Amino acid sequence: MRISTKGRYAIKLMLDLAIYYDGESIKIKDIAKRQQISEKYLEQIVATLHKASFVLSSRGAKGGYKLSRPPEAYTVGMILRTMEGSLSSADCVGAGGVECENKDRCVTVKIWEKLDEAVDTVLEGIKLSDLVDWQNELVDQYII
Amino acid sequence: MRISTKGRYAIKLMLDLAIYYDGESIKIKDIAKRQQISEKYLEQIVATLHKASFVLSSRGAKGGYKLSRPPEAYTVGMILRTMEGSLSSADCVGAGGVECENKDRCVTVKIWEKLDEAVDTVLEGIKLSDLVDWQNELVDQYII
DNA sequence: ACAAAACCTATTAGAATAGTAGGAATACAA
DNA sequence: TTGTATTCCTACTATTCTAATAGGTTTTGT
């Protein structure tokens, strides 16, 4: 039931883009420094997010990345699914899964269906903007 | 977010023990045949369940396994946790996890806490006896 | 022209997954 | 008491996944 570093780092990356946006593109180098993640690894991760059109890029000096939409438009689930592919708990359930020919006679699939639904509800219920809000609350708490 | 075959097979094994119990011990060989799982692999899985005292064993001819408690006494979560160790979505949350020194300043942990709680609620909410009931409903539906 | 950034592709070390394999110990039954 | 069926124990293995590292190429602002 683990979420990989790819998924977790992608969320940190997107959150960083949301929080530190000031009109300018944000460099991977800076995100890597702030989030304590390898620059090269982040490059790979942002490439996937770029392919999914979650971020806009500009190349060359003064280049970097921006969110392509407002933070309310992303859910944690969207980001994780983009990075991890399917999030389903077993192959026999969920999109793109290997259909089991015994599926409608197997009661254990009900477990995975219920589980996946619960996971989905949580992950689709948290928006990137919620993370930004939580972060701001934390800052209020610690700095002030 | 995958549940491994070990966890899934363990549930099938426990369910098989619950359903086919008639006073006698049940052989791994029979479970393997019914559930279409490798006998040798099931041996390993049942060994873990035995160590956790979820099943009683008797050796030699006429040997086999029985549940050590009634099916109501097991939750799916108990079984999965026994097979998979921690079910938590990230190392920074949950028991036995590597505590992150930045934990109380990191908002993403909130995601994993919420997620783990939801997973827990589902998995602790399903008892082995529920699976037995579902199975019996299925049988009614198909055979009768 | 130069520097800084994104972009692209290959490689790798280690761990986890999903088993396979072979035999030792035990116990029933003839 | 001998055979057979079972659990029990330990080692091995092939494959995939994870989490990176590495080394460049292309683009662009100054």
XYZ file of N, CA, C and O in Angstrom, chain B residues 1-143:
572
model
N -0.052 1.413 -4.563
C -1.172 1.066 -3.694
C -1.608 -0.383 -3.850
O -2.754 -0.718 -3.614
N -0.706 -1.196 -4.299
C -1.043 -2.585 -4.546
C -0.996 -3.430 -3.276
O -0.159 -3.243 -2.412
N -1.923 -4.377 -3.187
C -1.852 -5.418 -2.170
C -1.187 -6.609 -2.846
O -1.601 -7.023 -3.922
N -0.153 -7.159 -2.232
C 0.593 -8.229 -2.877
C -0.199 -9.536 -2.909
O -1.208 -9.693 -2.222
N 0.281 -10.467 -3.719
C -0.388 -11.770 -3.794
C -0.374 -12.456 -2.431
O -1.332 -13.154 -2.089
N 0.676 -12.267 -1.673
C 0.745 -12.868 -0.342
C -0.468 -12.486 0.487
O -1.104 -13.333 1.105
N -0.784 -11.205 0.503
C -1.930 -10.731 1.264
C -3.244 -11.243 0.703
O -4.121 -11.707 1.425
N -3.339 -11.197 -0.618
C -4.600 -11.597 -1.237
C -4.829 -13.094 -1.114
O -5.950 -13.551 -0.863
N -3.766 -13.858 -1.279
C -3.889 -15.305 -1.153
C -4.196 -15.694 0.293
O -4.929 -16.665 0.538
N -3.641 -14.957 1.231
C -3.895 -15.250 2.641
C -5.385 -15.106 2.957
O -5.955 -15.911 3.697
N -5.998 -14.107 2.377
C -7.425 -13.922 2.592
C -8.210 -15.066 1.972
O -9.145 -15.600 2.574
N -7.814 -15.465 0.769
C -8.496 -16.586 0.123
C -8.333 -17.858 0.947
O -9.259 -18.660 1.074
N -7.150 -18.025 1.492
C -6.868 -19.199 2.316
C -7.750 -19.208 3.572
O -8.391 -20.216 3.890
N -7.787 -18.085 4.249
C -8.583 -17.988 5.474
C -10.070 -18.182 5.161
O -10.793 -18.831 5.913
N -10.495 -17.617 4.043
C -11.889 -17.770 3.646
C -12.203 -19.225 3.330
O -13.255 -19.754 3.705
N -11.286 -19.877 2.679
C -11.448 -21.296 2.359
C -11.571 -22.119 3.643
O -12.435 -23.000 3.760
N -10.723 -21.816 4.607
C -10.786 -22.517 5.900
C -12.131 -22.282 6.585
O -12.676 -23.185 7.224
N -12.650 -21.074 6.434
C -13.929 -20.744 7.071
C -15.091 -21.463 6.384
O -15.999 -21.962 7.035
N -15.018 -21.519 5.056
C -16.143 -22.060 4.290
C -16.183 -23.590 4.298
O -17.239 -24.194 4.414
N -15.018 -24.205 4.170
C -15.005 -25.656 4.009
C -14.803 -26.418 5.318
O -14.595 -27.619 5.313
N -14.874 -25.720 6.425
C -14.681 -26.375 7.711
C -15.873 -27.286 8.029
O -17.020 -26.862 7.977
N -15.539 -28.544 8.339
C -16.615 -29.476 8.707
C -16.187 -30.299 9.927
O -16.627 -31.424 10.117
N -15.278 -29.746 10.711
C -14.795 -30.472 11.878
C -13.386 -31.010 11.682
O -12.607 -31.093 12.609
N -13.089 -31.396 10.446
C -11.763 -31.926 10.120
C -10.799 -30.810 9.751
O -11.216 -29.760 9.282
N -9.529 -31.117 9.906
C -8.505 -30.193 9.406
C -8.525 -30.169 7.882
O -8.846 -31.171 7.248
N -8.159 -29.028 7.340
C -8.181 -28.860 5.891
C -6.765 -28.820 5.349
O -5.914 -28.118 5.888
N -6.529 -29.597 4.290
C -5.182 -29.707 3.742
C -4.862 -28.567 2.788
O -5.710 -28.148 2.004
N -3.617 -28.123 2.826
C -3.134 -27.101 1.894
C -3.379 -27.524 0.451
O -3.756 -26.721 -0.390
N -3.173 -28.787 0.203
C -3.358 -29.334 -1.142
C -4.760 -29.022 -1.679
O -4.927 -28.620 -2.832
N -5.755 -29.216 -0.820
C -7.139 -28.972 -1.240
C -7.413 -27.486 -1.461
O -8.090 -27.099 -2.416
N -6.875 -26.689 -0.552
C -7.059 -25.238 -0.701
C -6.415 -24.775 -1.999
O -6.995 -24.005 -2.763
N -5.209 -25.280 -2.245
C -4.477 -24.902 -3.455
C -5.285 -25.234 -4.701
O -5.368 -24.438 -5.637
N -5.892 -26.405 -4.679
C -6.686 -26.828 -5.829
C -7.913 -25.924 -6.007
O -8.178 -25.417 -7.078
N -8.639 -25.730 -4.910
C -9.857 -24.920 -4.974
C -9.574 -23.475 -5.353
O -10.302 -22.882 -6.150
N -8.526 -22.895 -4.794
C -8.259 -21.468 -4.991
C -7.295 -21.213 -6.140
O -6.962 -20.064 -6.434
N -6.819 -22.286 -6.760
C -5.924 -22.156 -7.908
C -4.640 -21.412 -7.560
O -4.252 -20.463 -8.250
N -4.033 -21.814 -6.485
C -2.786 -21.189 -6.042
C -1.743 -22.288 -5.846
O -2.077 -23.393 -5.428
N -0.494 -21.980 -6.146
C 0.589 -22.949 -5.970
C 0.642 -23.461 -4.531
O 0.617 -22.695 -3.582
N 0.717 -24.795 -4.411
C 0.727 -25.447 -3.110
C 1.915 -24.976 -2.258
O 1.760 -24.650 -1.085
N 3.087 -24.944 -2.880
C 4.302 -24.572 -2.167
C 4.247 -23.125 -1.678
O 4.756 -22.781 -0.614
N 3.662 -22.293 -2.500
C 3.543 -20.879 -2.126
C 2.571 -20.738 -0.956
O 2.831 -20.014 0.012
N 1.478 -21.477 -1.021
C 0.499 -21.445 0.067
C 1.111 -21.925 1.377
O 0.783 -21.421 2.451
N 2.012 -22.883 1.292
C 2.693 -23.362 2.496
C 3.390 -22.220 3.223
O 3.337 -22.119 4.446
N 4.071 -21.408 2.437
C 4.768 -20.263 3.026
C 3.800 -19.290 3.673
O 4.055 -18.734 4.743
N 2.688 -19.087 2.978
C 1.721 -18.113 3.463
C 1.071 -18.598 4.752
O 0.946 -17.862 5.731
N 0.711 -19.878 4.766
C 0.051 -20.401 5.958
C 1.023 -20.455 7.145
O 0.611 -20.346 8.299
N 2.310 -20.562 6.844
C 3.311 -20.551 7.917
C 3.262 -19.224 8.681
O 3.334 -19.199 9.915
N 3.126 -18.146 7.917
C 3.029 -16.823 8.550
C 1.755 -16.708 9.384
O 1.783 -16.189 10.504
N 0.666 -17.222 8.848
C -0.601 -17.166 9.576
C -0.527 -18.027 10.841
O -1.150 -17.721 11.858
N 0.233 -19.107 10.743
C 0.404 -19.991 11.888
C 1.212 -19.304 12.986
O 0.849 -19.359 14.157
N 2.286 -18.648 12.569
C 3.120 -17.918 13.531
C 2.293 -16.855 14.256
O 2.517 -16.567 15.430
N 1.336 -16.279 13.542
C 0.477 -15.252 14.134
C -0.673 -15.870 14.924
O -1.542 -15.160 15.420
N -0.690 -17.207 14.994
C -1.743 -17.936 15.709
C -3.137 -17.717 15.135
O -4.120 -17.798 15.848
N -3.189 -17.441 13.865
C -4.492 -17.297 13.215
C -5.059 -18.670 12.864
O -6.251 -18.823 12.689
N -4.175 -19.640 12.704
C -4.622 -21.003 12.378
C -3.950 -22.010 13.313
O -2.874 -21.756 13.853
N -4.621 -23.144 13.481
C -4.042 -24.266 14.214
C -3.632 -25.311 13.189
O -4.323 -25.494 12.182
N -2.543 -25.997 13.453
C -2.114 -27.007 12.493
C -2.033 -28.369 13.163
O -1.824 -28.485 14.368
N -2.214 -29.420 12.352
C -1.845 -30.751 12.824
C -1.057 -31.423 11.714
O -1.370 -31.279 10.528
N 0.000 -32.114 12.105
C 0.943 -32.659 11.133
C 0.613 -34.107 10.792
O -0.283 -34.705 11.366
N 1.373 -34.611 9.859
C 1.226 -36.005 9.489
C -0.009 -36.282 8.650
O -0.742 -35.360 8.262
N -0.206 -37.545 8.348
C -1.388 -37.952 7.589
C -2.635 -37.480 8.333
O -2.640 -37.419 9.557
N -3.641 -37.106 7.591
C -4.875 -36.548 8.163
C -4.640 -35.191 8.820
O -5.469 -34.712 9.591
N -3.468 -34.633 8.592
C -3.170 -33.318 9.154
C -3.804 -32.216 8.326
O -4.544 -32.476 7.381
N -3.493 -30.988 8.701
C -4.036 -29.847 7.988
C -4.185 -28.647 8.899
O -3.532 -28.568 9.939
N -5.061 -27.747 8.497
C -5.227 -26.496 9.249
C -6.681 -26.224 9.584
O -7.601 -26.664 8.888
N -6.864 -25.475 10.673
C -8.174 -24.950 11.081
C -7.995 -23.518 11.542
O -6.921 -23.161 12.030
N -9.048 -22.739 11.439
C -9.036 -21.422 12.075
C -8.938 -21.616 13.584
O -9.532 -22.550 14.128
N -8.221 -20.746 14.251
C -8.118 -20.866 15.702
C -9.253 -20.140 16.414
O -9.461 -20.308 17.604
N -9.985 -19.319 15.657
C -11.107 -18.571 16.234
C -12.254 -18.551 15.241
O -12.055 -18.862 14.059
N -13.433 -18.129 15.691
C -14.559 -18.039 14.746
C -14.312 -16.923 13.733
O -13.598 -15.967 14.044
N -14.905 -17.037 12.557
C -14.660 -16.077 11.476
C -14.965 -14.623 11.835
O -14.387 -13.719 11.233
N -15.827 -14.410 12.810
C -16.123 -13.032 13.224
C -14.924 -12.381 13.884
O -14.875 -11.168 14.033
N -13.997 -13.206 14.327
C -12.875 -12.685 15.117
C -11.707 -12.184 14.266
O -10.706 -11.722 14.803
N -11.851 -12.319 12.947
C -10.779 -11.837 12.078
C -11.288 -10.693 11.206
O -12.362 -10.807 10.629
N -10.488 -9.671 11.090
C -10.793 -8.649 10.090
C -9.816 -8.815 8.931
O -8.725 -9.364 9.089
N -10.239 -8.331 7.803
C -9.367 -8.348 6.625
C -8.080 -7.584 6.927
O -6.990 -7.989 6.514
N -8.201 -6.512 7.670
C -7.030 -5.721 8.039
C -6.016 -6.516 8.837
O -4.808 -6.432 8.584
N -6.501 -7.308 9.790
C -5.599 -8.140 10.598
C -4.786 -9.071 9.716
O -3.578 -9.228 9.878
N -5.473 -9.696 8.809
C -4.826 -10.680 7.933
C -3.805 -10.004 7.029
O -2.660 -10.450 6.910
N -4.217 -8.898 6.418
C -3.299 -8.203 5.509
C -2.091 -7.651 6.249
O -0.964 -7.749 5.780
N -2.328 -7.098 7.412
C -1.218 -6.537 8.167
C -0.226 -7.640 8.555
O 0.984 -7.427 8.560
N -0.755 -8.794 8.870
C 0.121 -9.920 9.221
C 0.998 -10.323 8.040
O 2.184 -10.597 8.201
N 0.430 -10.300 6.862
C 1.191 -10.737 5.693
C 2.113 -9.651 5.156
O 3.211 -9.931 4.696
N 1.653 -8.420 5.189
C 2.375 -7.362 4.493
C 3.180 -6.463 5.425
O 3.848 -5.540 4.948
N 3.114 -6.719 6.707
C 3.743 -5.768 7.614
C 2.895 -4.515 7.618
O 1.671 -4.597 7.615
N 3.511 -3.374 7.561
C 2.756 -2.121 7.586
C 1.969 -1.924 6.303
O 2.402 -2.321 5.230
N 0.812 -1.320 6.442
C 0.033 -0.998 5.254
C 0.089 0.499 4.968
O -0.629 0.987 4.101
N 0.927 1.220 5.679
C 0.869 2.680 5.542
C 1.449 3.139 4.210
O 2.295 2.483 3.604
N 0.941 4.268 3.755
C 1.224 4.735 2.413
C 2.578 5.430 2.301
O 3.107 5.564 1.212
N 3.140 5.844 3.428
C 4.460 6.480 3.402
C 5.202 6.137 4.685
O 4.589 5.840 5.710
N 6.516 6.197 4.610
C 7.324 5.837 5.772
C 7.131 6.793 6.941
O 7.307 6.410 8.092
N 6.783 8.026 6.613
C 6.757 9.048 7.653
C 5.524 8.950 8.547
O 5.427 9.650 9.539
N 4.584 8.110 8.174
C 3.407 7.918 9.034
C 3.266 6.445 9.401
O 3.859 5.586 8.765
N 2.479 6.189 10.409
C 2.211 4.802 10.777
C 3.260 4.214 11.681
O 4.364 4.745 11.813
N 2.918 3.099 12.304
C 3.797 2.456 13.274
C 5.050 1.914 12.605
O 5.010 1.428 11.484
N 6.170 2.013 13.303
C 7.407 1.440 12.782
C 8.011 2.207 11.634
O 9.003 1.811 11.073
N 7.386 3.328 11.271
C 7.889 4.105 10.157
C 9.108 4.919 10.547
O 9.342 5.172 11.715
N 9.876 5.280 9.531
C 11.012 6.151 9.775
C 10.470 7.561 10.001
O 9.924 8.174 9.093
N 10.600 8.022 11.199
C 10.096 9.353 11.506
C 10.895 10.400 10.731
O 12.122 10.402 10.743
N 10.163 11.284 10.088
C 10.811 12.374 9.358
C 10.941 13.550 10.313
O 9.970 13.933 10.964
N 12.136 14.110 10.387
C 12.354 15.178 11.371
C 11.602 16.446 10.978
O 11.431 17.350 11.769
N 11.147 16.464 9.745
C 10.437 17.634 9.247
C 8.915 17.447 9.310
O 8.155 18.260 8.813
N 8.515 16.360 9.950
C 7.126 15.929 9.892
C 6.100 17.004 10.252
O 5.103 17.164 9.566
N 6.364 17.728 11.320
C 5.343 18.690 11.754
C 5.414 20.012 10.989
O 4.711 20.956 11.313
N 6.249 20.063 9.963
C 6.274 21.238 9.101
C 5.941 20.840 7.669
O 6.056 21.644 6.753
N 5.576 19.592 7.488
C 5.316 19.081 6.140
C 3.826 18.786 5.987
O 3.269 17.983 6.733
N 3.194 19.469 5.044
C 1.749 19.288 4.910
C 1.380 17.995 4.198
O 0.268 17.509 4.345
N 2.299 17.440 3.440
C 1.914 16.241 2.698
C 1.652 15.052 3.627
O 0.911 14.145 3.263
N 2.210 15.074 4.828
C 1.921 13.969 5.755
C 0.433 13.889 6.057
O -0.094 12.808 6.309
N -0.236 15.039 6.007
C -1.682 15.030 6.261
C -2.410 14.149 5.255
O -3.399 13.504 5.571
N -1.910 14.167 4.031
C -2.518 13.316 3.000
C -2.405 11.859 3.415
O -3.380 11.111 3.395
N -1.194 11.467 3.799
C -0.950 10.050 4.095
C -1.684 9.628 5.361
O -2.141 8.483 5.464
N -1.840 10.546 6.280
C -2.596 10.222 7.498
C -4.067 9.989 7.177
O -4.665 9.016 7.635
N -4.623 10.885 6.381
C -6.024 10.734 6.003
C -6.231 9.448 5.200
O -7.198 8.708 5.395
N -5.287 9.205 4.303
C -5.393 8.035 3.442
C -5.334 6.750 4.272
O -6.170 5.853 4.127
N -4.363 6.689 5.154
C -4.194 5.494 5.971
C -5.408 5.260 6.862
O -5.808 4.115 7.094
N -5.985 6.351 7.341
C -7.151 6.216 8.195
C -8.322 5.624 7.411
O -9.039 4.748 7.904
N -8.483 6.095 6.186
C -9.579 5.604 5.356
C -9.386 4.126 5.023
O -10.324 3.323 5.066
N -8.156 3.776 4.697
C -7.837 2.380 4.383
C -8.134 1.498 5.589
O -8.781 0.445 5.483
N -7.688 1.964 6.730
C -7.906 1.235 7.963
C -9.384 1.017 8.248
O -9.797 -0.075 8.643
N -10.157 2.055 8.053
C -11.590 1.956 8.318
C -12.231 0.879 7.450
O -13.038 0.081 7.926
N -11.843 0.844 6.199
C -12.406 -0.174 5.307
C -11.953 -1.566 5.739
O -12.765 -2.479 5.918
N -10.659 -1.721 5.940
C -10.115 -3.066 6.168
C -10.491 -3.621 7.538
O -10.667 -4.838 7.694
N -10.609 -2.747 8.525
C -11.028 -3.227 9.845
C -12.539 -3.420 9.894
O -13.057 -4.053 10.812
N -13.225 -2.863 8.905
C -14.682 -2.968 8.876
C -15.194 -4.236 8.216
O -16.381 -4.537 8.268
N -14.293 -4.971 7.584
C -14.721 -6.206 6.922
C -14.185 -7.405 7.697
O -12.974 -7.559 7.861
N -15.093 -8.224 8.182
C -14.686 -9.417 8.927
C -14.689 -10.637 8.007
O -15.371 -10.641 6.979
N -13.947 -11.633 8.397
C -13.926 -12.871 7.621
C -15.340 -13.428 7.494
O -15.716 -13.962 6.442
N -16.130 -13.246 8.529
C -17.517 -13.737 8.488
C -18.338 -12.994 7.433
O -19.272 -13.561 6.858
N -18.001 -11.744 7.191
C -18.686 -11.003 6.127
C -18.393 -11.646 4.768
O -19.283 -11.783 3.927
N -17.146 -12.040 4.585
C -16.777 -12.690 3.326
C -17.540 -13.999 3.151
O -18.000 -14.334 2.059
N -17.665 -14.732 4.263
C -18.432 -15.982 4.225
C -19.874 -15.691 3.806
O -20.439 -16.372 2.939
N -20.456 -14.656 4.406
C -21.833 -14.284 4.057
C -21.947 -13.931 2.578
O -22.870 -14.375 1.893
N -21.034 -13.141 2.102
C -21.061 -12.736 0.689
C -20.953 -13.957 -0.212
O -21.637 -14.057 -1.221
N -20.097 -14.851 0.180
C -19.928 -16.071 -0.596
C -21.234 -16.858 -0.654
O -21.643 -17.334 -1.722
N -21.895 -16.958 0.491
C -23.149 -17.709 0.530
C -24.228 -17.041 -0.315
O -25.000 -17.716 -0.992
N -24.244 -15.723 -0.301
C -25.184 -14.992 -1.160
C -24.907 -15.300 -2.630
O -25.830 -15.518 -3.409
N -23.648 -15.321 -2.988
C -23.257 -15.632 -4.365
C -23.722 -17.020 -4.762
O -24.257 -17.220 -5.848
N -23.510 -17.967 -3.858
C -23.894 -19.347 -4.134
C -25.404 -19.428 -4.361
O -25.873 -20.036 -5.317
N -26.164 -18.755 -3.494
C -27.621 -18.730 -3.646
C -27.995 -18.214 -5.032
O -28.852 -18.755 -5.719
N -27.318 -17.156 -5.430
C -27.610 -16.492 -6.680
C -27.335 -17.374 -7.887
O -28.095 -17.389 -8.844
N -26.231 -18.112 -7.849
C -25.798 -18.857 -9.023
C -26.333 -20.277 -9.078
O -26.709 -20.753 -10.129
N -26.339 -20.964 -7.932
C -26.705 -22.376 -7.947
C -28.213 -22.547 -7.955
O -28.776 -23.316 -8.733
